mmCIF file of C-alpha atoms in Angstrom:
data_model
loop_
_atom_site.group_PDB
_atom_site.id
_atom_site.type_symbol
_atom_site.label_atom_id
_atom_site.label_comp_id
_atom_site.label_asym_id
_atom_site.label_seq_id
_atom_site.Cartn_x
_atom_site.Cartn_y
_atom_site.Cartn_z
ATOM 1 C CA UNK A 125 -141.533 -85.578 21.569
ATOM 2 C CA UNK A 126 -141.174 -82.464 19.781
ATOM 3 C CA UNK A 127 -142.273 -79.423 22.320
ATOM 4 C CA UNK A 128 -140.343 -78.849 25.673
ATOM 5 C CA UNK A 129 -140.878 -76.417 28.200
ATOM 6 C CA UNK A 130 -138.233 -75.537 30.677
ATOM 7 C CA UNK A 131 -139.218 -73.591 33.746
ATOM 8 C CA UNK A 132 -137.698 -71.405 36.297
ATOM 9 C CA UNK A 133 -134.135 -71.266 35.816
ATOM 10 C CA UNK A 134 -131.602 -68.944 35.119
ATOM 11 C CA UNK A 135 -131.187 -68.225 31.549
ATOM 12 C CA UNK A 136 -127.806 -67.358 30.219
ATOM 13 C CA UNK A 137 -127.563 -65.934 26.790
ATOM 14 C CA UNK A 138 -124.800 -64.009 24.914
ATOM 15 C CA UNK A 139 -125.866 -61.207 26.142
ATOM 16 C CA UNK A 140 -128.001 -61.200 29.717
ATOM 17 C CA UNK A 141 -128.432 -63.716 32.498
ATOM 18 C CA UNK A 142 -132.158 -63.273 33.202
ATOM 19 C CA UNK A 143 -135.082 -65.736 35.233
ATOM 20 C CA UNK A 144 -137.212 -67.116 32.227
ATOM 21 C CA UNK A 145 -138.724 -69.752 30.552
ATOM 22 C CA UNK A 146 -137.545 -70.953 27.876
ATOM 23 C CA UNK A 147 -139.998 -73.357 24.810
ATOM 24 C CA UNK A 148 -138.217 -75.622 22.633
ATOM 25 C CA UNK A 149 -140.087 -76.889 19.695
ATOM 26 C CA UNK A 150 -137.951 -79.685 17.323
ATOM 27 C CA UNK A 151 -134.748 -79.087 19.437
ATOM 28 C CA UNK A 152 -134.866 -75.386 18.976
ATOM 29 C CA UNK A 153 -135.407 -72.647 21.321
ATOM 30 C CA UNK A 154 -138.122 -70.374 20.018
ATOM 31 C CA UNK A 155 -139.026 -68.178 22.970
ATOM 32 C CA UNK A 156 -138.142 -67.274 26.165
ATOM 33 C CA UNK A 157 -140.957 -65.080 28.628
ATOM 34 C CA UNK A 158 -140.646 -63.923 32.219
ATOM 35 C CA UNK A 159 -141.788 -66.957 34.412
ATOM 36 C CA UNK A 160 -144.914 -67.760 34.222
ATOM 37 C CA UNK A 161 -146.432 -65.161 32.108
ATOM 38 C CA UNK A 162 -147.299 -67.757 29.225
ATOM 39 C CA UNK A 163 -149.508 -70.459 29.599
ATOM 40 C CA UNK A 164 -147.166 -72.796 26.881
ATOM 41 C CA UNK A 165 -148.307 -76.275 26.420
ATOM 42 C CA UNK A 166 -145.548 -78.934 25.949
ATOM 43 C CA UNK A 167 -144.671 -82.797 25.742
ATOM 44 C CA UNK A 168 -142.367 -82.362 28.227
ATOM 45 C CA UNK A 169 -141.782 -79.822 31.435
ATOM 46 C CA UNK A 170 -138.653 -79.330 33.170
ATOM 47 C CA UNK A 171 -138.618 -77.783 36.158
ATOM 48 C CA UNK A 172 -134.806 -75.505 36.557
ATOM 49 C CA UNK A 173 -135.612 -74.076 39.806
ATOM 50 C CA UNK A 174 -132.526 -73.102 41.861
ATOM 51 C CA UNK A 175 -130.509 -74.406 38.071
ATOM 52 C CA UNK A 176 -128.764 -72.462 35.242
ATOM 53 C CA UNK A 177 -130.172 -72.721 32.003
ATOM 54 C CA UNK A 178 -126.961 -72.632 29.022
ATOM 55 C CA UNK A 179 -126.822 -73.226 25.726
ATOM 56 C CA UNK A 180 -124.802 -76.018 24.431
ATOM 57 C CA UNK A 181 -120.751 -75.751 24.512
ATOM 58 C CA UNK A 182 -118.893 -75.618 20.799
ATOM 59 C CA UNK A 183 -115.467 -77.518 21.233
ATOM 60 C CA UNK A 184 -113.594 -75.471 17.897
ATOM 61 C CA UNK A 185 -110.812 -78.117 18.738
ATOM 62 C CA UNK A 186 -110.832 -81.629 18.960
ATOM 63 C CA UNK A 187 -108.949 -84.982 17.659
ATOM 64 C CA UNK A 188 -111.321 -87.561 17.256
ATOM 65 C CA UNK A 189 -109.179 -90.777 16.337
ATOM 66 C CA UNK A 190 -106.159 -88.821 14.816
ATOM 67 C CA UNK A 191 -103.305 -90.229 13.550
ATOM 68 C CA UNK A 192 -100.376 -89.472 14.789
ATOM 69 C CA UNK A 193 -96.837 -91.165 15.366
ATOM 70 C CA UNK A 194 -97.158 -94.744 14.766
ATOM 71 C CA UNK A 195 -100.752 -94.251 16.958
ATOM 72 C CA UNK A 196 -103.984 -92.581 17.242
ATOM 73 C CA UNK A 197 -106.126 -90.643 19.760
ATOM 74 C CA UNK A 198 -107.967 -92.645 21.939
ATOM 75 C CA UNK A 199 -111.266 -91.467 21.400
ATOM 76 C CA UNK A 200 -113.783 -92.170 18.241
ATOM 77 C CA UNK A 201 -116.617 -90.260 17.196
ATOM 78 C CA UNK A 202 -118.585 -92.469 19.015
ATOM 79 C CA UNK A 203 -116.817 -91.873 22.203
ATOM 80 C CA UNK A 204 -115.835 -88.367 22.293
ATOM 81 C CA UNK A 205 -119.199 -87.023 21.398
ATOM 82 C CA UNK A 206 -120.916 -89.229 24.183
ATOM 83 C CA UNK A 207 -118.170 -87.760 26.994
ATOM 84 C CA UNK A 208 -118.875 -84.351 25.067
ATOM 85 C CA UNK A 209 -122.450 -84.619 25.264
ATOM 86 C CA UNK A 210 -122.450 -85.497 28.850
ATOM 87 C CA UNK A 211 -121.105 -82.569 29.836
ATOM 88 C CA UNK A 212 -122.858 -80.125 27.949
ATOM 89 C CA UNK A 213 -120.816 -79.861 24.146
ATOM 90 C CA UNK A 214 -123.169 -80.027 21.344
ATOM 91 C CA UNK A 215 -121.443 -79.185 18.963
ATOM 92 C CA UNK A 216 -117.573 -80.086 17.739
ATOM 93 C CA UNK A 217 -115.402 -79.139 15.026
ATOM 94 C CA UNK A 218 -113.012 -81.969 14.526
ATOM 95 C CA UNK A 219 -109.867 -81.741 12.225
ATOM 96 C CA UNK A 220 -110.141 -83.522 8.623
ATOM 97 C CA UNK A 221 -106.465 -84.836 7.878
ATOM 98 C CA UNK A 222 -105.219 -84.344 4.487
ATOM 99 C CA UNK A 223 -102.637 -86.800 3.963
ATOM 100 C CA UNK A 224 -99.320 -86.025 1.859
ATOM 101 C CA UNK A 225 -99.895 -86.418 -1.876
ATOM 102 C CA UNK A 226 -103.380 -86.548 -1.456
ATOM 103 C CA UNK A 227 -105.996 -83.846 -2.433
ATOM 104 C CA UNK A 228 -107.574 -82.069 0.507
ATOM 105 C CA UNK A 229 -111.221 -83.590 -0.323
ATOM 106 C CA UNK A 230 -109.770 -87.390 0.365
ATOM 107 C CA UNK A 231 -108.850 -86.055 3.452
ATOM 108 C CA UNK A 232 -112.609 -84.368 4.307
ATOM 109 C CA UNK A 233 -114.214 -87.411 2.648
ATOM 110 C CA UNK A 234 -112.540 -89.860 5.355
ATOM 111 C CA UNK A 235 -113.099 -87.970 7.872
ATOM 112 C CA UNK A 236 -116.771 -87.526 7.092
ATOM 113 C CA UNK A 237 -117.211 -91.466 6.710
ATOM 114 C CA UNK A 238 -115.275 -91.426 9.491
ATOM 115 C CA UNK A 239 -118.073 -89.554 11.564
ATOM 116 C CA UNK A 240 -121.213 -90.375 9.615
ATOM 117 C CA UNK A 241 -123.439 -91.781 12.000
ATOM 118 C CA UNK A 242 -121.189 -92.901 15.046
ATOM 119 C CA UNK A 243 -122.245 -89.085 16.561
ATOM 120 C CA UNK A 244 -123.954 -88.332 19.486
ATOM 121 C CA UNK A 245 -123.343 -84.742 19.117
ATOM 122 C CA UNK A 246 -123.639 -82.177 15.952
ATOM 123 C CA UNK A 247 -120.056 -81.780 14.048
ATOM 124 C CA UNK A 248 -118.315 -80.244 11.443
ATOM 125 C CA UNK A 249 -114.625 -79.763 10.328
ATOM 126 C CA UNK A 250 -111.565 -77.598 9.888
ATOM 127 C CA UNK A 251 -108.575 -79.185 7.376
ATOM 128 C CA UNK A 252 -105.593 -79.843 8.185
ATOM 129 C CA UNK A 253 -103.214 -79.032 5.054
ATOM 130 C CA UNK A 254 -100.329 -81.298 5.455
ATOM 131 C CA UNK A 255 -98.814 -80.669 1.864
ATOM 132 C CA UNK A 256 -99.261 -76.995 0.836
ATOM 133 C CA UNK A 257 -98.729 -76.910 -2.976
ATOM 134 C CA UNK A 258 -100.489 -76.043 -6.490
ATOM 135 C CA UNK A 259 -103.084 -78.622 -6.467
ATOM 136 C CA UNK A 260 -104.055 -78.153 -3.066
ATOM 137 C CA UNK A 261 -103.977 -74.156 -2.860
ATOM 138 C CA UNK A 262 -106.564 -74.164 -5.799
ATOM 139 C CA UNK A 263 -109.073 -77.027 -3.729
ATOM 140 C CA UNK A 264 -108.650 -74.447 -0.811
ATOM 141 C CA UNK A 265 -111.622 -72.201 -2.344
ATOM 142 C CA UNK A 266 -113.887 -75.439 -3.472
ATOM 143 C CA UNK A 267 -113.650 -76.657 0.438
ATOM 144 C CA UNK A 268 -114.918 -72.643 1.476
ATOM 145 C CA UNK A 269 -117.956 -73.146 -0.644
ATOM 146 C CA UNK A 270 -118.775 -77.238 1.025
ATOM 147 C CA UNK A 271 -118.330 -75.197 4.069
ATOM 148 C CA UNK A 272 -115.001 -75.825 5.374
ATOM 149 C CA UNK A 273 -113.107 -72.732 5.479
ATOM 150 C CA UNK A 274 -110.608 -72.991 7.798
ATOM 151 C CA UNK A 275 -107.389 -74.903 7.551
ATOM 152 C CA UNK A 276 -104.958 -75.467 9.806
ATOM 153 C CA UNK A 277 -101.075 -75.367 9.053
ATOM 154 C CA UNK A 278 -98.061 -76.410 11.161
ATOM 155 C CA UNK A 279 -94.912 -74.622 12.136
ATOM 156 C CA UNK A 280 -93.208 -77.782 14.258
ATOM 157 C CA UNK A 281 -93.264 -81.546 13.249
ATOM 158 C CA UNK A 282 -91.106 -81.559 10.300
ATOM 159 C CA UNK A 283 -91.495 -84.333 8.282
ATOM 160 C CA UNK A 284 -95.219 -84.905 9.190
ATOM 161 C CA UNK A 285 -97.043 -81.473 9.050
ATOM 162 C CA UNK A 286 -94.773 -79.458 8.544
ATOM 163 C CA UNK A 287 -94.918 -76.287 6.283
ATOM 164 C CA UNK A 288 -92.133 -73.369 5.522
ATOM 165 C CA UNK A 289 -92.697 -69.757 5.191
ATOM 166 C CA UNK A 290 -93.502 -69.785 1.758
ATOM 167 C CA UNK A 291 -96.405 -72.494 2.065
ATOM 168 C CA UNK A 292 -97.675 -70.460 5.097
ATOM 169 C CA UNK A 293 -97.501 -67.432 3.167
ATOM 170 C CA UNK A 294 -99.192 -68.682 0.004
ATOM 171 C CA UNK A 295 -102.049 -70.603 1.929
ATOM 172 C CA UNK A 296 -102.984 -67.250 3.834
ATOM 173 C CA UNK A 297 -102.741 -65.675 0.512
ATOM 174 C CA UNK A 298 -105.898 -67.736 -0.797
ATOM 175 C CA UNK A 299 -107.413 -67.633 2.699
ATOM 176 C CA UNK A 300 -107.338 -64.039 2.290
ATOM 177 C CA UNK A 301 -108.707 -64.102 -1.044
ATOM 178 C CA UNK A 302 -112.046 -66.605 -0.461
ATOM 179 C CA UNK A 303 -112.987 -65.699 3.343
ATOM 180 C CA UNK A 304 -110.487 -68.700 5.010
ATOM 181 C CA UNK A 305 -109.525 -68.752 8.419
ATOM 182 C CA UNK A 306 -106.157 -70.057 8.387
ATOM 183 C CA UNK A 307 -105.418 -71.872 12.078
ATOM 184 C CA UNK A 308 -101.265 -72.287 12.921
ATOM 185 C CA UNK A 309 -99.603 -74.775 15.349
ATOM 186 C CA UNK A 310 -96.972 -72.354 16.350
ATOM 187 C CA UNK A 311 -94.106 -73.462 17.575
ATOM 188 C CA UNK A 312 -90.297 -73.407 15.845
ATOM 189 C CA UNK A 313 -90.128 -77.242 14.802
ATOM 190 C CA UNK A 314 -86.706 -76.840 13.223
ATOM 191 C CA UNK A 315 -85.545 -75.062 16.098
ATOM 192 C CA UNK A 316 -86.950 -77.274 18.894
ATOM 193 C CA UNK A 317 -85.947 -80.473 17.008
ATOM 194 C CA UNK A 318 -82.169 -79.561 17.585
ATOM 195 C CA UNK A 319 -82.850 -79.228 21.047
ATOM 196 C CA UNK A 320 -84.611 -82.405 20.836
ATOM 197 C CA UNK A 321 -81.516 -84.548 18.983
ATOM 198 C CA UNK A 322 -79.140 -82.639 21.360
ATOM 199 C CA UNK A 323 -80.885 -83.714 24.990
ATOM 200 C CA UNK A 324 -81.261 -87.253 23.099
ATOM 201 C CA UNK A 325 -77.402 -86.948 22.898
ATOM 202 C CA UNK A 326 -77.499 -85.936 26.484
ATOM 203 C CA UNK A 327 -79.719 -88.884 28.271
ATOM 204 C CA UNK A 328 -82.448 -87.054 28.498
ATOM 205 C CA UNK A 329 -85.331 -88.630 28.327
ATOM 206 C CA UNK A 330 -87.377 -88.298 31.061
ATOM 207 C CA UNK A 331 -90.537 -87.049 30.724
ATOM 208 C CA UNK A 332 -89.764 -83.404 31.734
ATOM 209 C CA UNK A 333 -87.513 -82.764 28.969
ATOM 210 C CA UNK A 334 -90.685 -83.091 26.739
ATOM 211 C CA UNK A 335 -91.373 -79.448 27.862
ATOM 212 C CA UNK A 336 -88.042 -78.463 28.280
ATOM 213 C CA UNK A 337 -86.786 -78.592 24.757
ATOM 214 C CA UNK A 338 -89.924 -76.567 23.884
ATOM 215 C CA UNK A 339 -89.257 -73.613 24.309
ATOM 216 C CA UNK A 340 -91.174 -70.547 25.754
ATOM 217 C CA UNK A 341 -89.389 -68.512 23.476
ATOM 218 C CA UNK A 342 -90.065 -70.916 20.274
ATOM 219 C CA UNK A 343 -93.210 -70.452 20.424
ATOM 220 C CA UNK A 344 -93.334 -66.801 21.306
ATOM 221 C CA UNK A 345 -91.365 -66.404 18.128
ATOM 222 C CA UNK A 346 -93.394 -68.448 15.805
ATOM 223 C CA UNK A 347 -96.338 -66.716 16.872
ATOM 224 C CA UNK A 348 -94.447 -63.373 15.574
ATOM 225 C CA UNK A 349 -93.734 -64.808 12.511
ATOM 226 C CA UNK A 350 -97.525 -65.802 11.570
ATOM 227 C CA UNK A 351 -98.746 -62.395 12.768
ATOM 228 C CA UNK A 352 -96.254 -61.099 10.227
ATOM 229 C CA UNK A 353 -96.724 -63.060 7.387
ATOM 230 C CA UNK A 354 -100.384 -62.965 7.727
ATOM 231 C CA UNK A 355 -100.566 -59.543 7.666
ATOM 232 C CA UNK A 356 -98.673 -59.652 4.518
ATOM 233 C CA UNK A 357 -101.196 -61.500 3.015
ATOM 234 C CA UNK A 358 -104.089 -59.617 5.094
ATOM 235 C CA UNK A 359 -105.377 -62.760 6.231
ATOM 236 C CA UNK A 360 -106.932 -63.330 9.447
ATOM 237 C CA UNK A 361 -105.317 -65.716 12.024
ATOM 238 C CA UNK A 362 -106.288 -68.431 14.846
ATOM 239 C CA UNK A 363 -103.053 -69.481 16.673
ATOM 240 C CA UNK A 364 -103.958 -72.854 18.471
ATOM 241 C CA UNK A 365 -103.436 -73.972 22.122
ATOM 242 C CA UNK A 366 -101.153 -70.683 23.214
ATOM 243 C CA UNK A 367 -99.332 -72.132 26.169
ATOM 244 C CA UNK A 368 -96.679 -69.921 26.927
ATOM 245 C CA UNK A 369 -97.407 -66.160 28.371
ATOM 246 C CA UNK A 370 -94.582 -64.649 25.682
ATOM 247 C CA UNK A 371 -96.790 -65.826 22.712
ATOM 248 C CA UNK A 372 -100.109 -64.505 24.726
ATOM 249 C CA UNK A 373 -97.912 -61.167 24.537
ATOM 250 C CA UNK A 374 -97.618 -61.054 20.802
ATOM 251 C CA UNK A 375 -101.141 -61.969 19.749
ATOM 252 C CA UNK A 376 -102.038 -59.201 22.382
ATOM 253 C CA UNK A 377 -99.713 -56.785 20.845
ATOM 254 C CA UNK A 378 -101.355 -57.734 17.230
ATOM 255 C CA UNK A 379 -104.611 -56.631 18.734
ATOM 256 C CA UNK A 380 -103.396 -53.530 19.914
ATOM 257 C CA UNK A 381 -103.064 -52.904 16.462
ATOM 258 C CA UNK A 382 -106.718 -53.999 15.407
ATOM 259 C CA UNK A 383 -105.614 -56.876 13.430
ATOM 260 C CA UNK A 384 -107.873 -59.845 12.852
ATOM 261 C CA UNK A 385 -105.384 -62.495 15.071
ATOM 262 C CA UNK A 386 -107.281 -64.704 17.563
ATOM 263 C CA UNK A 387 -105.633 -67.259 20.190
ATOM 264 C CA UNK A 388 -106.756 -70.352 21.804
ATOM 265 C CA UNK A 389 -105.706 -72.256 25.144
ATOM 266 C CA UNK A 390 -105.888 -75.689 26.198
ATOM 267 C CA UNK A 391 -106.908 -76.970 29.630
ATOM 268 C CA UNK A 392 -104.113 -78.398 30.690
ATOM 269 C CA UNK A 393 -101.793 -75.352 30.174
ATOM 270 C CA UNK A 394 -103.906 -73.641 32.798
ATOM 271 C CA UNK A 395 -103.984 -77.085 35.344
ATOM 272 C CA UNK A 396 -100.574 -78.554 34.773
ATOM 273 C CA UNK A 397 -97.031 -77.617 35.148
ATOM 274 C CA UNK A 398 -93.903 -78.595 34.830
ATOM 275 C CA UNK A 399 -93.800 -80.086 38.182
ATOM 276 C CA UNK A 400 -96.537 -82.450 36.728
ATOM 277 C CA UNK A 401 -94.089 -83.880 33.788
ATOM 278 C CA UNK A 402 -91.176 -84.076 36.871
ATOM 279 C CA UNK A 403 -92.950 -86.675 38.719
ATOM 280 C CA UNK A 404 -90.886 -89.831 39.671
ATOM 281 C CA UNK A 405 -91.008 -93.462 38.205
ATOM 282 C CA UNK A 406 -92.176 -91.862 34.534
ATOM 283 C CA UNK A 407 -94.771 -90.742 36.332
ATOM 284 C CA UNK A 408 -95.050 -87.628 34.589
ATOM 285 C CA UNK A 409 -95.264 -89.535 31.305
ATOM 286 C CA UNK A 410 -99.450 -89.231 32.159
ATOM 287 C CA UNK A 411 -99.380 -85.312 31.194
ATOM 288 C CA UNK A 412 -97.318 -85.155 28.037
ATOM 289 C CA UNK A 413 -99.699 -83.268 26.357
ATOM 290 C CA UNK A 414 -99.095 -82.647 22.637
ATOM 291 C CA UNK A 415 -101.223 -81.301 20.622
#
């Protein structure tokens, strides 16, 4: 089947929502005309009456069987892009792990077997850079030209992802220099793991103290801190899965001032709250959501 003709809905576009039909030939659009002013021939009609008409969602963010902590995300390629697919994401741009003392391409080559032919859905990849140094600054500009060009780089989880200052600095640096998008988990790690080790000392481990030792303000000032040093190295910035509304402040305040900083959210920091993570019996245990 390679020509489709959907009818009478309502067509939303970047730019207009307008009644039209739209013709698909080999899965892509090619025209849309006021209904029934063209008298298209197809394989296959659908009739959108009383329906919107959208094009497919891009999920920038997902974690398709990462590694992480002794585990790994529950989903597969196989499974995530079926769910995504069902409910209207066509397209999703996973996270190639580069693992320490490893070259970045390993990383994008297991990731890439990883996908190759389990997906239901189109895909393509940012890295994640979990050892910033010589060898892998100078891949950075060989992954822009196989089209990955943006890498992501971690402020918290010492000892895993983890990168300092410097790292951050130098990474943005090449971004800056070969048209990278450099992507930060910003949160103080060194900061929130003393308040970690201290409500250990404390007994606290319920669930709730997940978000409690994480800081509002830790993140608000890590945010600062990447605006900053990107700006040093004019790079642009994409600060993941904002939760907290003092971080939303300082990407604001960065594009008050023009600069190329973008932000992110995640679902659940608009649905859940702490309430949520106080729930009895380790109840709450079900919306730990790190990310």
């Amino acid at each position: 089947m390679t020509r489709t003709l959907i009818t009478g809905g309502l067509v939303i576009t970047a730019a207009d929502e307008v009644h039209a039909d739209v013709l698909i030939e080999h899965g892509r659009v090619v025209a849309l005309a006021a209904p029934g002013t063209q008298e298209w021939t197809a394989d296959r009609v659908i009739d959108a009456s009383q329906k919107y008409v959208i094009p497919g969602g891009v999920d920038a963010h997902t974690h398709m069987e990462l590694p992480f902590g002794g585990t790994f995300a529950s989903d597969t390629f196989e499974t995530g892009t079926r769910a995504a697919a069902w409910g209207g994401t066509t397209t999703i741009v996973d996270f190639a792990v580069q693992a320490k003392g490893e070259p970045l391409r390993a990383g994008l080559d297991a990731w890439m077997e990883k996908a190759d032919g389990n997906c239901a859905v189109d895909y393509a990849f940012h890295m994640i850079m979990s050892d910033v140094n010589e060898m892998t600054l100078k891949e950075m500009p060989k992954l822009v030209e196989l089209g990955v060009s943006s890498f992501k780089l971690f402020m918290a989880y010492p000892g895993v992802f983890y990168s300092d200052d410097g790292q951050i600095l130098r990474a943005m640096q090449v971004a800056a220099g070969t048209g990278g998008l450099i992507m930060m988990h910003a949160e103080n790690g060194i900061a929130i793991d003393v308040l970690v080790e201290q409500a250990l000392a404390r007994g606290e481990t319920d669930p709730r103290y997940h978000g409690e030792v994480r800081k509002a303000l830790l993140e608000a000032e890590a945010t600062h801190r990447a605006i900053q040093l990107a700006r040093v190295a004019g790079s642009p910035l994409y600060v993941v899965h904002v939760s907290a509304e003092e971080a939303v402040a300082e990407l604001a305040a960065a594009r008050d001032l023009g600069l190329p900083v973008f932000g992110e959210t995640c679902p659940q920091y608009l649905f859940l709250s702490t309430d949520n993570l106080a729930e009895p019996d380790f109840e709450g245990a079900k919306y730990v959501c790190s990310t």
